[in-house]
XYZ file of C-alpha atoms in Angstrom:
519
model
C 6.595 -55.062 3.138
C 3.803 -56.315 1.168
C 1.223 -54.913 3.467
C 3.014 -51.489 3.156
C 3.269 -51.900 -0.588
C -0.657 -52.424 -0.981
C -1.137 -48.823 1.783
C 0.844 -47.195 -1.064
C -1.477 -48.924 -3.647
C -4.772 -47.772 -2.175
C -3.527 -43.823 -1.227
C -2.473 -43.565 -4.606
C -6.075 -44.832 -5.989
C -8.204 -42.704 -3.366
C -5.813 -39.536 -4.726
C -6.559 -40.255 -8.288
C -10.370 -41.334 -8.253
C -11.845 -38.356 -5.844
C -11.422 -34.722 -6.898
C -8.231 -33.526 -6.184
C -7.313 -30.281 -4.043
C -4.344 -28.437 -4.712
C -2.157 -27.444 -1.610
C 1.555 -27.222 -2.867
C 3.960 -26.827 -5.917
C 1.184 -27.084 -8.884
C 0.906 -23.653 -10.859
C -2.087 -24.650 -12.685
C -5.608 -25.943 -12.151
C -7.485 -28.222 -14.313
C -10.417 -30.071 -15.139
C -11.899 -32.071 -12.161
C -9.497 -29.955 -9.823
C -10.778 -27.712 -7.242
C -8.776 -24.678 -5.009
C -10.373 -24.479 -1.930
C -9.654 -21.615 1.108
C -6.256 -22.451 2.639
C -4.760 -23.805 -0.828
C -2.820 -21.853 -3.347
C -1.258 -22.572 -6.943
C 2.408 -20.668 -7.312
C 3.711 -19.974 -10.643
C 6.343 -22.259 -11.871
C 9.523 -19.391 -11.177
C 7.836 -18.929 -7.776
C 7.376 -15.266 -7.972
C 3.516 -14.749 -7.648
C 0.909 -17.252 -5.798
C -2.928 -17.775 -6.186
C -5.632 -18.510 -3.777
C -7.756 -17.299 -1.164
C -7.040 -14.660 1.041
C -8.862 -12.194 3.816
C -8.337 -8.571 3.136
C -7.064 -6.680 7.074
C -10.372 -6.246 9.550
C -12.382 -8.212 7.423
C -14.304 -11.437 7.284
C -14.835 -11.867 3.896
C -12.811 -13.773 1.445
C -11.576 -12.849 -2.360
C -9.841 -14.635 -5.196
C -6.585 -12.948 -5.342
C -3.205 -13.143 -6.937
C -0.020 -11.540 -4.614
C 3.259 -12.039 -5.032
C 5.077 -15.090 -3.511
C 8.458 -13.514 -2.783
C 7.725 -9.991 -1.085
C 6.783 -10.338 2.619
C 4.047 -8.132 2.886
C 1.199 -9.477 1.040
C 0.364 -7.181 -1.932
C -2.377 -7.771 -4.031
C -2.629 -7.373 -7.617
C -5.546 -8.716 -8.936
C -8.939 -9.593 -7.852
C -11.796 -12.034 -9.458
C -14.460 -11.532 -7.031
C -13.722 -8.065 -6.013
C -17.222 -7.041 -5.712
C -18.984 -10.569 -4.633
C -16.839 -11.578 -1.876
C -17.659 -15.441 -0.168
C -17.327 -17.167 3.036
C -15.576 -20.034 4.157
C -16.484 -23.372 2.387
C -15.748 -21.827 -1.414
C -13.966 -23.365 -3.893
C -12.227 -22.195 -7.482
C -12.907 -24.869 -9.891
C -13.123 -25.386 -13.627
C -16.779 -26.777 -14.886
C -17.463 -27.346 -18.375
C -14.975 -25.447 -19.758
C -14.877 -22.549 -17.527
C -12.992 -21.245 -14.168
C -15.912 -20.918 -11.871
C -16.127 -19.695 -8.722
C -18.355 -21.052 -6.126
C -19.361 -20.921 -2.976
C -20.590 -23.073 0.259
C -24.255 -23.593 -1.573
C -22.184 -24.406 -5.022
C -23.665 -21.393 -6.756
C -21.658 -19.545 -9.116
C -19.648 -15.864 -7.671
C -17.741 -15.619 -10.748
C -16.274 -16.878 -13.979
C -13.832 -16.097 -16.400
C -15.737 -16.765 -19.266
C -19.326 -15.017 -19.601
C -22.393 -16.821 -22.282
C -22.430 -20.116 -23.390
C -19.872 -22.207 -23.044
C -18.926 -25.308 -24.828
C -18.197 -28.356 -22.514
C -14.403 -28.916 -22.667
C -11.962 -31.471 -20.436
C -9.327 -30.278 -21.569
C -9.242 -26.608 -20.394
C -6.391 -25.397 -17.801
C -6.012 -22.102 -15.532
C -1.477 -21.203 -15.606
C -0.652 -18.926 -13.248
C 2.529 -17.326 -15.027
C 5.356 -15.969 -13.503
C 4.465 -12.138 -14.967
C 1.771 -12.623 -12.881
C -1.218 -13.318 -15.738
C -3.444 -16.135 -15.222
C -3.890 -17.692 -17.948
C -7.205 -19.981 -19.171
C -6.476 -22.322 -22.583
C -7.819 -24.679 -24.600
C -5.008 -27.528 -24.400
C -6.644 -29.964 -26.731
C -3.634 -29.072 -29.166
C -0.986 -29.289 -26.534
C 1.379 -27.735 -28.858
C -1.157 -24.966 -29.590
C -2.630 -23.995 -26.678
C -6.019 -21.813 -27.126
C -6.483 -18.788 -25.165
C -9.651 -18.363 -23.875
C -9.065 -15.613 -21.086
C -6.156 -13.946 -19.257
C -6.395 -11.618 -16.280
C -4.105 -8.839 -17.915
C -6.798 -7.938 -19.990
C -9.476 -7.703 -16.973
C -7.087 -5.366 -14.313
C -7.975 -4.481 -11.124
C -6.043 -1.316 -9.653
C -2.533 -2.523 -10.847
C -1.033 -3.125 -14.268
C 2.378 -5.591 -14.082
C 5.167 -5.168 -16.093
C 4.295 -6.847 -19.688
C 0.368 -5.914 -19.516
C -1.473 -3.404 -21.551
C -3.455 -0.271 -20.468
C -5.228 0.017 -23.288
C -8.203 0.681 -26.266
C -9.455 -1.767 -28.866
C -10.375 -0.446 -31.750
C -12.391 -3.376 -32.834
C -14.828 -3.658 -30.561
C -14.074 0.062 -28.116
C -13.470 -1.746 -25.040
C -10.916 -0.037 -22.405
C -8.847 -1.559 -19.603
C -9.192 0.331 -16.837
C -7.222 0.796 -13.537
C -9.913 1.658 -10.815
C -8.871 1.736 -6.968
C -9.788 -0.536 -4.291
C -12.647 1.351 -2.395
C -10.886 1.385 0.801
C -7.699 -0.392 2.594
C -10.464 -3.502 3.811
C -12.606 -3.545 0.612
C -11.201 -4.772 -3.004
C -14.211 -3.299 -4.524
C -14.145 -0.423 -6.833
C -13.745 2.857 -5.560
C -14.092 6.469 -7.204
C -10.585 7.174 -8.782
C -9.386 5.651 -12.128
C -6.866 5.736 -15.275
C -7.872 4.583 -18.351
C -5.826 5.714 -21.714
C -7.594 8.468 -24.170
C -7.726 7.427 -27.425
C -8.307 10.789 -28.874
C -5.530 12.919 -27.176
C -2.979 10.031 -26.948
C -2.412 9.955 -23.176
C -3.211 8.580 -19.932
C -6.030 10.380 -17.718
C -7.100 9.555 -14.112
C -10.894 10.664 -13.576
C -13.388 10.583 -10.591
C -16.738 8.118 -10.382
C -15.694 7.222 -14.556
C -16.640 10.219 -15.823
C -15.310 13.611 -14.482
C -11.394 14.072 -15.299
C -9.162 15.774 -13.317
C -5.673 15.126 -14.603
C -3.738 13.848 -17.717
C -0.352 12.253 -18.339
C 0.498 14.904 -21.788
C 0.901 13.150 -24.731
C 3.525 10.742 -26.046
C 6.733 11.795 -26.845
C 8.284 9.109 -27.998
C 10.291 8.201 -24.708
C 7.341 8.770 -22.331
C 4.412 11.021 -21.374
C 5.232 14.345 -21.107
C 4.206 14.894 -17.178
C 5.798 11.674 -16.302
C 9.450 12.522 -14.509
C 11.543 11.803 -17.803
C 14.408 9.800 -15.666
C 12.134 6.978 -15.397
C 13.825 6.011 -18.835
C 16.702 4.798 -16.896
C 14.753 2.274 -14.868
C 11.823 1.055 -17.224
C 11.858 0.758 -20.944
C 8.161 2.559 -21.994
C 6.405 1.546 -25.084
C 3.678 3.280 -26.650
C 1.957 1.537 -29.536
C -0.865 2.654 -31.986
C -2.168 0.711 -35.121
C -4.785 -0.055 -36.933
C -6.470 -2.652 -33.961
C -5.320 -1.198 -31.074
C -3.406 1.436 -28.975
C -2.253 0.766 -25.780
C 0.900 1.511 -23.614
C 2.855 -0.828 -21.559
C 6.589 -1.020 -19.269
C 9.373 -3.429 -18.543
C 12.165 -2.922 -15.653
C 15.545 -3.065 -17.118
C 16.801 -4.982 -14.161
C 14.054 -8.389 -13.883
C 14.984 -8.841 -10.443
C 12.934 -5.752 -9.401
C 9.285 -6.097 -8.432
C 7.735 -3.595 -10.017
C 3.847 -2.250 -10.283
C 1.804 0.435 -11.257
C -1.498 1.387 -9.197
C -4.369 3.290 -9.170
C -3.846 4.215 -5.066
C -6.855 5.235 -2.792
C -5.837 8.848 -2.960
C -6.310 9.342 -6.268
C -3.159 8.822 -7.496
C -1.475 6.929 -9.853
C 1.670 6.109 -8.722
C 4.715 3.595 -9.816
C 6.110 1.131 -7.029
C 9.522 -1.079 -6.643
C 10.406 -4.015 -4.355
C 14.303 -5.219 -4.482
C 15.567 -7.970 -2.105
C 16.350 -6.432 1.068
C 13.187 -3.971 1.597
C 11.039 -3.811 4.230
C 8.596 -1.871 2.171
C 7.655 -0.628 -1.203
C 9.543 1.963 -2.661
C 7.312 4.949 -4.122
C 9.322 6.380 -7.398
C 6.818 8.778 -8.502
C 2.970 9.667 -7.529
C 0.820 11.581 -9.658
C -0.892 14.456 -9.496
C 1.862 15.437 -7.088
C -0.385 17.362 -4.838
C -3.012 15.810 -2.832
C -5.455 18.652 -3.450
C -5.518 18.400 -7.304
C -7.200 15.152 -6.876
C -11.051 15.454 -7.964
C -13.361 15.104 -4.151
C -10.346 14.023 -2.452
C -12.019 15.176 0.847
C -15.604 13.804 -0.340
C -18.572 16.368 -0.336
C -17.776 19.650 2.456
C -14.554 18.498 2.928
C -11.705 20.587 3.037
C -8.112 19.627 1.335
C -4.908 20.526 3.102
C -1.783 20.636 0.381
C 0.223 21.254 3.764
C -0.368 18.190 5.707
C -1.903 16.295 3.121
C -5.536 15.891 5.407
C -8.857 16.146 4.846
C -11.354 18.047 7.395
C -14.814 19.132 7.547
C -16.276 22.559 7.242
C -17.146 24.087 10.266
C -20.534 23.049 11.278
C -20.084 19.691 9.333
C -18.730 16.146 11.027
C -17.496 13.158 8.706
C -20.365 11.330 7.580
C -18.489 7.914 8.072
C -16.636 7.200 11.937
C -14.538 4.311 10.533
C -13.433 6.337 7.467
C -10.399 8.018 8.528
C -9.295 4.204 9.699
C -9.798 2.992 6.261
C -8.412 5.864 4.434
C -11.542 6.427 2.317
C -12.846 10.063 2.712
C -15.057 9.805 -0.563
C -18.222 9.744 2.269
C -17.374 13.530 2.928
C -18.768 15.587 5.488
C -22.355 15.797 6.412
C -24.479 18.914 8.677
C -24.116 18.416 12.449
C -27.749 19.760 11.888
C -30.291 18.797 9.074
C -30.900 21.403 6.367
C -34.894 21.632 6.326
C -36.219 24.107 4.568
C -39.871 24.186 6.283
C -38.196 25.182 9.461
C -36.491 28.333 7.809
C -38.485 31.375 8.730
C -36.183 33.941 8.686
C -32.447 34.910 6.967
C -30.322 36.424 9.910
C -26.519 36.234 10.154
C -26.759 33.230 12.395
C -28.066 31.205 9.434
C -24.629 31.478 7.462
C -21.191 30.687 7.687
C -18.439 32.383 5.912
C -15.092 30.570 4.712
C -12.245 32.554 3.020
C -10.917 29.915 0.937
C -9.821 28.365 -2.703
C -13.137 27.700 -4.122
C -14.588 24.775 -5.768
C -13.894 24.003 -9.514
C -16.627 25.487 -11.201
C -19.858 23.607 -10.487
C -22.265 26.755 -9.791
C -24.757 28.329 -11.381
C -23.960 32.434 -12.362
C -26.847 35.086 -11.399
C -26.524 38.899 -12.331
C -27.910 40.740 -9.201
C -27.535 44.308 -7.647
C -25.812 43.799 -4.912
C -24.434 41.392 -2.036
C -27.774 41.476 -0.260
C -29.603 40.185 -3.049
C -27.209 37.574 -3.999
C -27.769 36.184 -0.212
C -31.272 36.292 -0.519
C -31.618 34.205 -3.744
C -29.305 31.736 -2.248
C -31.816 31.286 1.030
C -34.797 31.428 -0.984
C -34.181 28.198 -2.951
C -33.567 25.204 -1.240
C -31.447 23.294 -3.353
C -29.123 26.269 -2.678
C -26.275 25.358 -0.253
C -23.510 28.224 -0.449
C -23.136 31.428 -2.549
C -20.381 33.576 -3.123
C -20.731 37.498 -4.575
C -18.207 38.936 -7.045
C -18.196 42.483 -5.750
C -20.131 43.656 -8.707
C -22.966 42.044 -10.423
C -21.995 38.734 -10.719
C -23.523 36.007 -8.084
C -22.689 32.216 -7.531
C -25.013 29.433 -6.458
C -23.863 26.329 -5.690
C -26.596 23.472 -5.879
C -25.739 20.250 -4.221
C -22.648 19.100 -2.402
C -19.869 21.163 -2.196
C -16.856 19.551 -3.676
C -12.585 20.544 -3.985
C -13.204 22.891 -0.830
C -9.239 23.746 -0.342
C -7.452 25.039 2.691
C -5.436 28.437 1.524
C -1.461 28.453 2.336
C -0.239 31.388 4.045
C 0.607 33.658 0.952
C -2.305 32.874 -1.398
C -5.464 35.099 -0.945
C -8.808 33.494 -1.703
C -12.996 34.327 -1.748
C -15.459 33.851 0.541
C -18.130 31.756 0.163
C -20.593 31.205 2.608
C -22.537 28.352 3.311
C -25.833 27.770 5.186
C -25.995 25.803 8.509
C -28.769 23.354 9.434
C -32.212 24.406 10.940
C -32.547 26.614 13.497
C -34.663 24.477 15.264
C -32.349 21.559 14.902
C -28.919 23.165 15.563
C -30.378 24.223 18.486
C -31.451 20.826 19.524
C -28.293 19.877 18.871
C -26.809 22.648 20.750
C -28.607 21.709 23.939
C -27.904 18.497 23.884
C -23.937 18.700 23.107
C -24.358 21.142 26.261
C -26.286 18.670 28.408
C -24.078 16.117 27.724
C -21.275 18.226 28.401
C -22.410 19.085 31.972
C -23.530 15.552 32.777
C -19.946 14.661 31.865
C -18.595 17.141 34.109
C -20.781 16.359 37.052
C -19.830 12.249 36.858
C -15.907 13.221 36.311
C -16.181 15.557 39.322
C -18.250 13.098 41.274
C -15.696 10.250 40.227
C -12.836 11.780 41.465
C -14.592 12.933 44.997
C -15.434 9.595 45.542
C -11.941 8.310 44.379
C -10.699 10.839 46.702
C -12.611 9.601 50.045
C -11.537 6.004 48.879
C -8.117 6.826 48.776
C -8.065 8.728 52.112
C -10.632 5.865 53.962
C -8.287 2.964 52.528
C -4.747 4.899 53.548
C -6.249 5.203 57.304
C -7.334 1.739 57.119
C -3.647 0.727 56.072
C -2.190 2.519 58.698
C -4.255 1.377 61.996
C -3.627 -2.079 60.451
C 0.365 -1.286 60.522
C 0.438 0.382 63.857
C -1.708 -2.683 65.301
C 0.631 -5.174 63.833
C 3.440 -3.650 65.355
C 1.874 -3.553 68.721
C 1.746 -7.023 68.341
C 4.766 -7.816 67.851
C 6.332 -5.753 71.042
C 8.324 -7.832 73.590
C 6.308 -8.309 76.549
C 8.139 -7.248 80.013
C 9.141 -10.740 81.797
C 8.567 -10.512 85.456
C 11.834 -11.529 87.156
C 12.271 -11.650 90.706
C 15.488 -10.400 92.117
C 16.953 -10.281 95.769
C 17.208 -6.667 97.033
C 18.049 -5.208 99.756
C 15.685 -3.073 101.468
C 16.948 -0.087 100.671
C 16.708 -1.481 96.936
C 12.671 -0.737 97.161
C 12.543 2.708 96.562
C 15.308 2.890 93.448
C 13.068 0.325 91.818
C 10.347 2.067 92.640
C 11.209 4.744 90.125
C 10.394 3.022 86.275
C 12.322 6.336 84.546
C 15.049 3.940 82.784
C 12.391 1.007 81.531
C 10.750 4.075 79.887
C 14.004 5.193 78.168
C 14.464 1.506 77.092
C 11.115 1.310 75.109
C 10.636 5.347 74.112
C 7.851 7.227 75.571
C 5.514 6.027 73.586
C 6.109 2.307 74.299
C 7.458 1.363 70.884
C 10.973 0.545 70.518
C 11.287 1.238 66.673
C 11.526 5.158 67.874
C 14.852 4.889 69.607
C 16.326 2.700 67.010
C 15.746 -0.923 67.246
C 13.292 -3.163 69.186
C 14.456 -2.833 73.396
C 16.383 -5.859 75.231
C 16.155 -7.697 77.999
C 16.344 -6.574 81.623
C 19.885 -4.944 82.679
């Protein structure tokens, strides 16, 4: 017992005196603690949990914060979301600060940016609205804040933070989508509030908008579905400091989230007890095709089937993009556009598309006619496609080609056409698609020949073995001596009936069975 007793005694000293590692049960992290890959902190009500984790098809690993309860992990927040680490990392506090470091202890990311004082007595809470929380406990019944994570978002806001604008100092939070399904880093599509027209707006690469919420009024945004009043209570506040907008669900026992999706929608998302899945309540804009370069450069929006596809002539720029459901890589030329190698405009040099056409992003020319339009648009290279009014009016469209849109079967568009690649290259490319065409041919055709001799060889083979085997096995004729009569000779003489006991053919199996015995 004593022996035991002084085990106890020495565990108990090892635990305290080297720097302790968080596995289970704690919700916080404090000085002299560390979080290492494997270990996670839950929050005290057990509804969200953070720590490591390894984003589908990927090696790389992220500070993240998911919820505890639903079965499919779903991540809400990210620290590191552009610097991700290996194995070996840890989440620490040093000197005052949550610090993030990996295997060579250099620091990936911290909560708090400049100088920082040296304090002991700072703690990271993860709460159970899903905020992680850095204070100042010194005054343990007035706990500093120092940082939270609701006010640094990733591409979902929780239920009690802001989406908002400071007055003070002008800073905006900011929803911005992961840039694909693997990758936590930003992508091209986010919401961020507008301070001037009182509303919510969702814009491509920060700076080109393509939708708003309408403004405020007084329940909820005016192109929000207005029955969401029965399920979330929306507040909309604007003073002197600040103006920001924030929800609550009326039932607490409801998961709830708002995200900035990889589509380029923002979209509002429930989890009850029960589900196998998230529950989409509303998605916004409502088509796909009314997001800004859903379908990258020369890609081509679908409303119907809600796809993306290339111009003809064009191939996605990206193999693994379709996988990852991140078409902001577009569409490139099967065949280079160089402009030394253009000699001469003929009608093999265009192709023509009868289609919705880009939001503006062309240049206007007055010209005579069609024929001059085209020629202005091949003699300048930065000139990709042109389209010509029917009068005097002619559009150039520099650059990419963006919002290319697939018409339904009762809207009429214009056509625009749009230069191929080289001569000399698309027919490079041209022979060798054809080459490698025939070469395919001739090894499928040469495959299945010599599958086809196998097969035949192999069967004959199978069947010489069978037939052998059975000879084999044949009873062989005993010799037996009987006492006959002279006159006995010639009757025995005549084999007809050993014939008809074996078949014709010496194999019994003909006639039914294997042959007996003499008779």
């Amino acid at each position: 017992m004593k022996k035991s007793y002084s085990s106890l005694i020495l565990v108990l000293f090892l635990c305290f005196s080297l720097n302790t590692n968080l596995s289970f049960g704690g919700d916080s992290i404090s000085w002299n603690e560390s979080l290492s890959i494997g270990q996670t902190i839950v929050s005290s009500g057990g509804k969200f949990q953070l720590g490591f984790f390894q984003p589908e098809n990927s090696l790389n690993y992220y500070i993240g914060i998911w919820y505890k309860e639903v079965p499919v992990q779903t991540v809400v927040w990210v620290a590191n979301r552009e610097t991700p680490v290996s194995d070996a990392s840890q989440l620490t506090i040093i000197q005052g600060n949550l610090v993030l470091l990996d295997k060579n202890h250099n620091s990936i990311w911290s909560a708090l940016s400049g100088n920082v004082i040296r304090n002991i007595s700072v703690t990271a809470v993860l709460h159970d609205d899903g905020n992680l929380i850095l204070s100042d406990m010194s005054n343990s019944s007035a706990p500093l804040l120092l940082w939270q994570s609701f006010d640094h978002p990733t591409d979902t806001l929780l239920p009690g933070a802001k989406l908002g604008y400071d007055k003070r100092t002008q800073k905006k939070s900011v929803l911005t989508s992961w840039k694909n399904l693997y990758d936590p880093a930003p992508g091209l599509f986010s919401v961020e509030l507008d301070p001037k027209h009182g509303q919510f707006v969702l814009k491509w690469n920060r700076t080109t908008e393509y939708w708003a919420s309408g403004s405020w009024n007084g329940r909820i945004f005016s192109s929000v579905p207005d029955w969401l009043n029965t399920v979330y209570n929306y507040s909309y506040t604007d003073n002197e400091n600040e103006l920001y907008f924030t929800y609550s669900p009326f039932n607490r026992a409801i998961a709830s989230r708002w995200n900035m999706g990889l589509s380029g929608k923002v979209q509002q998302l429930s989890w009850s007890d029960g589900s196998i899945t998230w529950n989409l309540l509303w998605s916004l804009p409502r088509e796909r095709c009314e997001v800004y370069a859903s379908c990258g450069a020369f890609g081509v929006c679908s409303n119907a089937n809600a796809s993306c596809n290339c111009l003809r002539g064009f191939k996605p720029r990206s193999t693994g993009q379709l996988n990852s459901k991140d078409y902001s890589g577009g569409c490139v030329r099967i065949g280079k556009l160089q402009c030394s190698d253009i000699t001469e405009d003929n009608d093999s040099f265009w192709m023509n598309f009868t289609m919705r056409l880009p939001i503006p992003q062309y240049t206007n020319v007055t010209v005579e006619d069609a024929s001059q339009c085209r020629s202005t648009c091949f003699n300048s290279c930065s000139c990709n496609a042109y389209t010509y009014d029917g009068s005097s009016t002619c559009s150039i469209w520099a650059g990419d080609l963006f919002n290319l849109q697939q018409l339904s079967e009762d809207e009429t568009g214009r056509t625009i056409f749009v230069k191929r690649g080289s001569p000399e290259v698309q027919t490079k490319a041209t022979k060798s698609m054809k080459l490698i065409a025939l070469i395919s041919s001739i090894t499928t055709f040469m495959a299945l020949l010599i599958g086809s001799f196998s097969y035949i060889y192999f069967r004959r083979r199978r069947r010489m073995a069978i037939r052998a085997v059975n000879e084999e096995d044949q009873p062989t004729p005993l010799a037996v001596v009987f006492p006959v009569r002279g006159g006995d000779v010639d009757q025995l003489a005549d084999s007809s009936w050993c014939d008809s006991a074996y078949g014709q053919d010496g194999e019994g199996e003909d006639n039914g069975g294997r042959g007996g015995g003499g008779h």
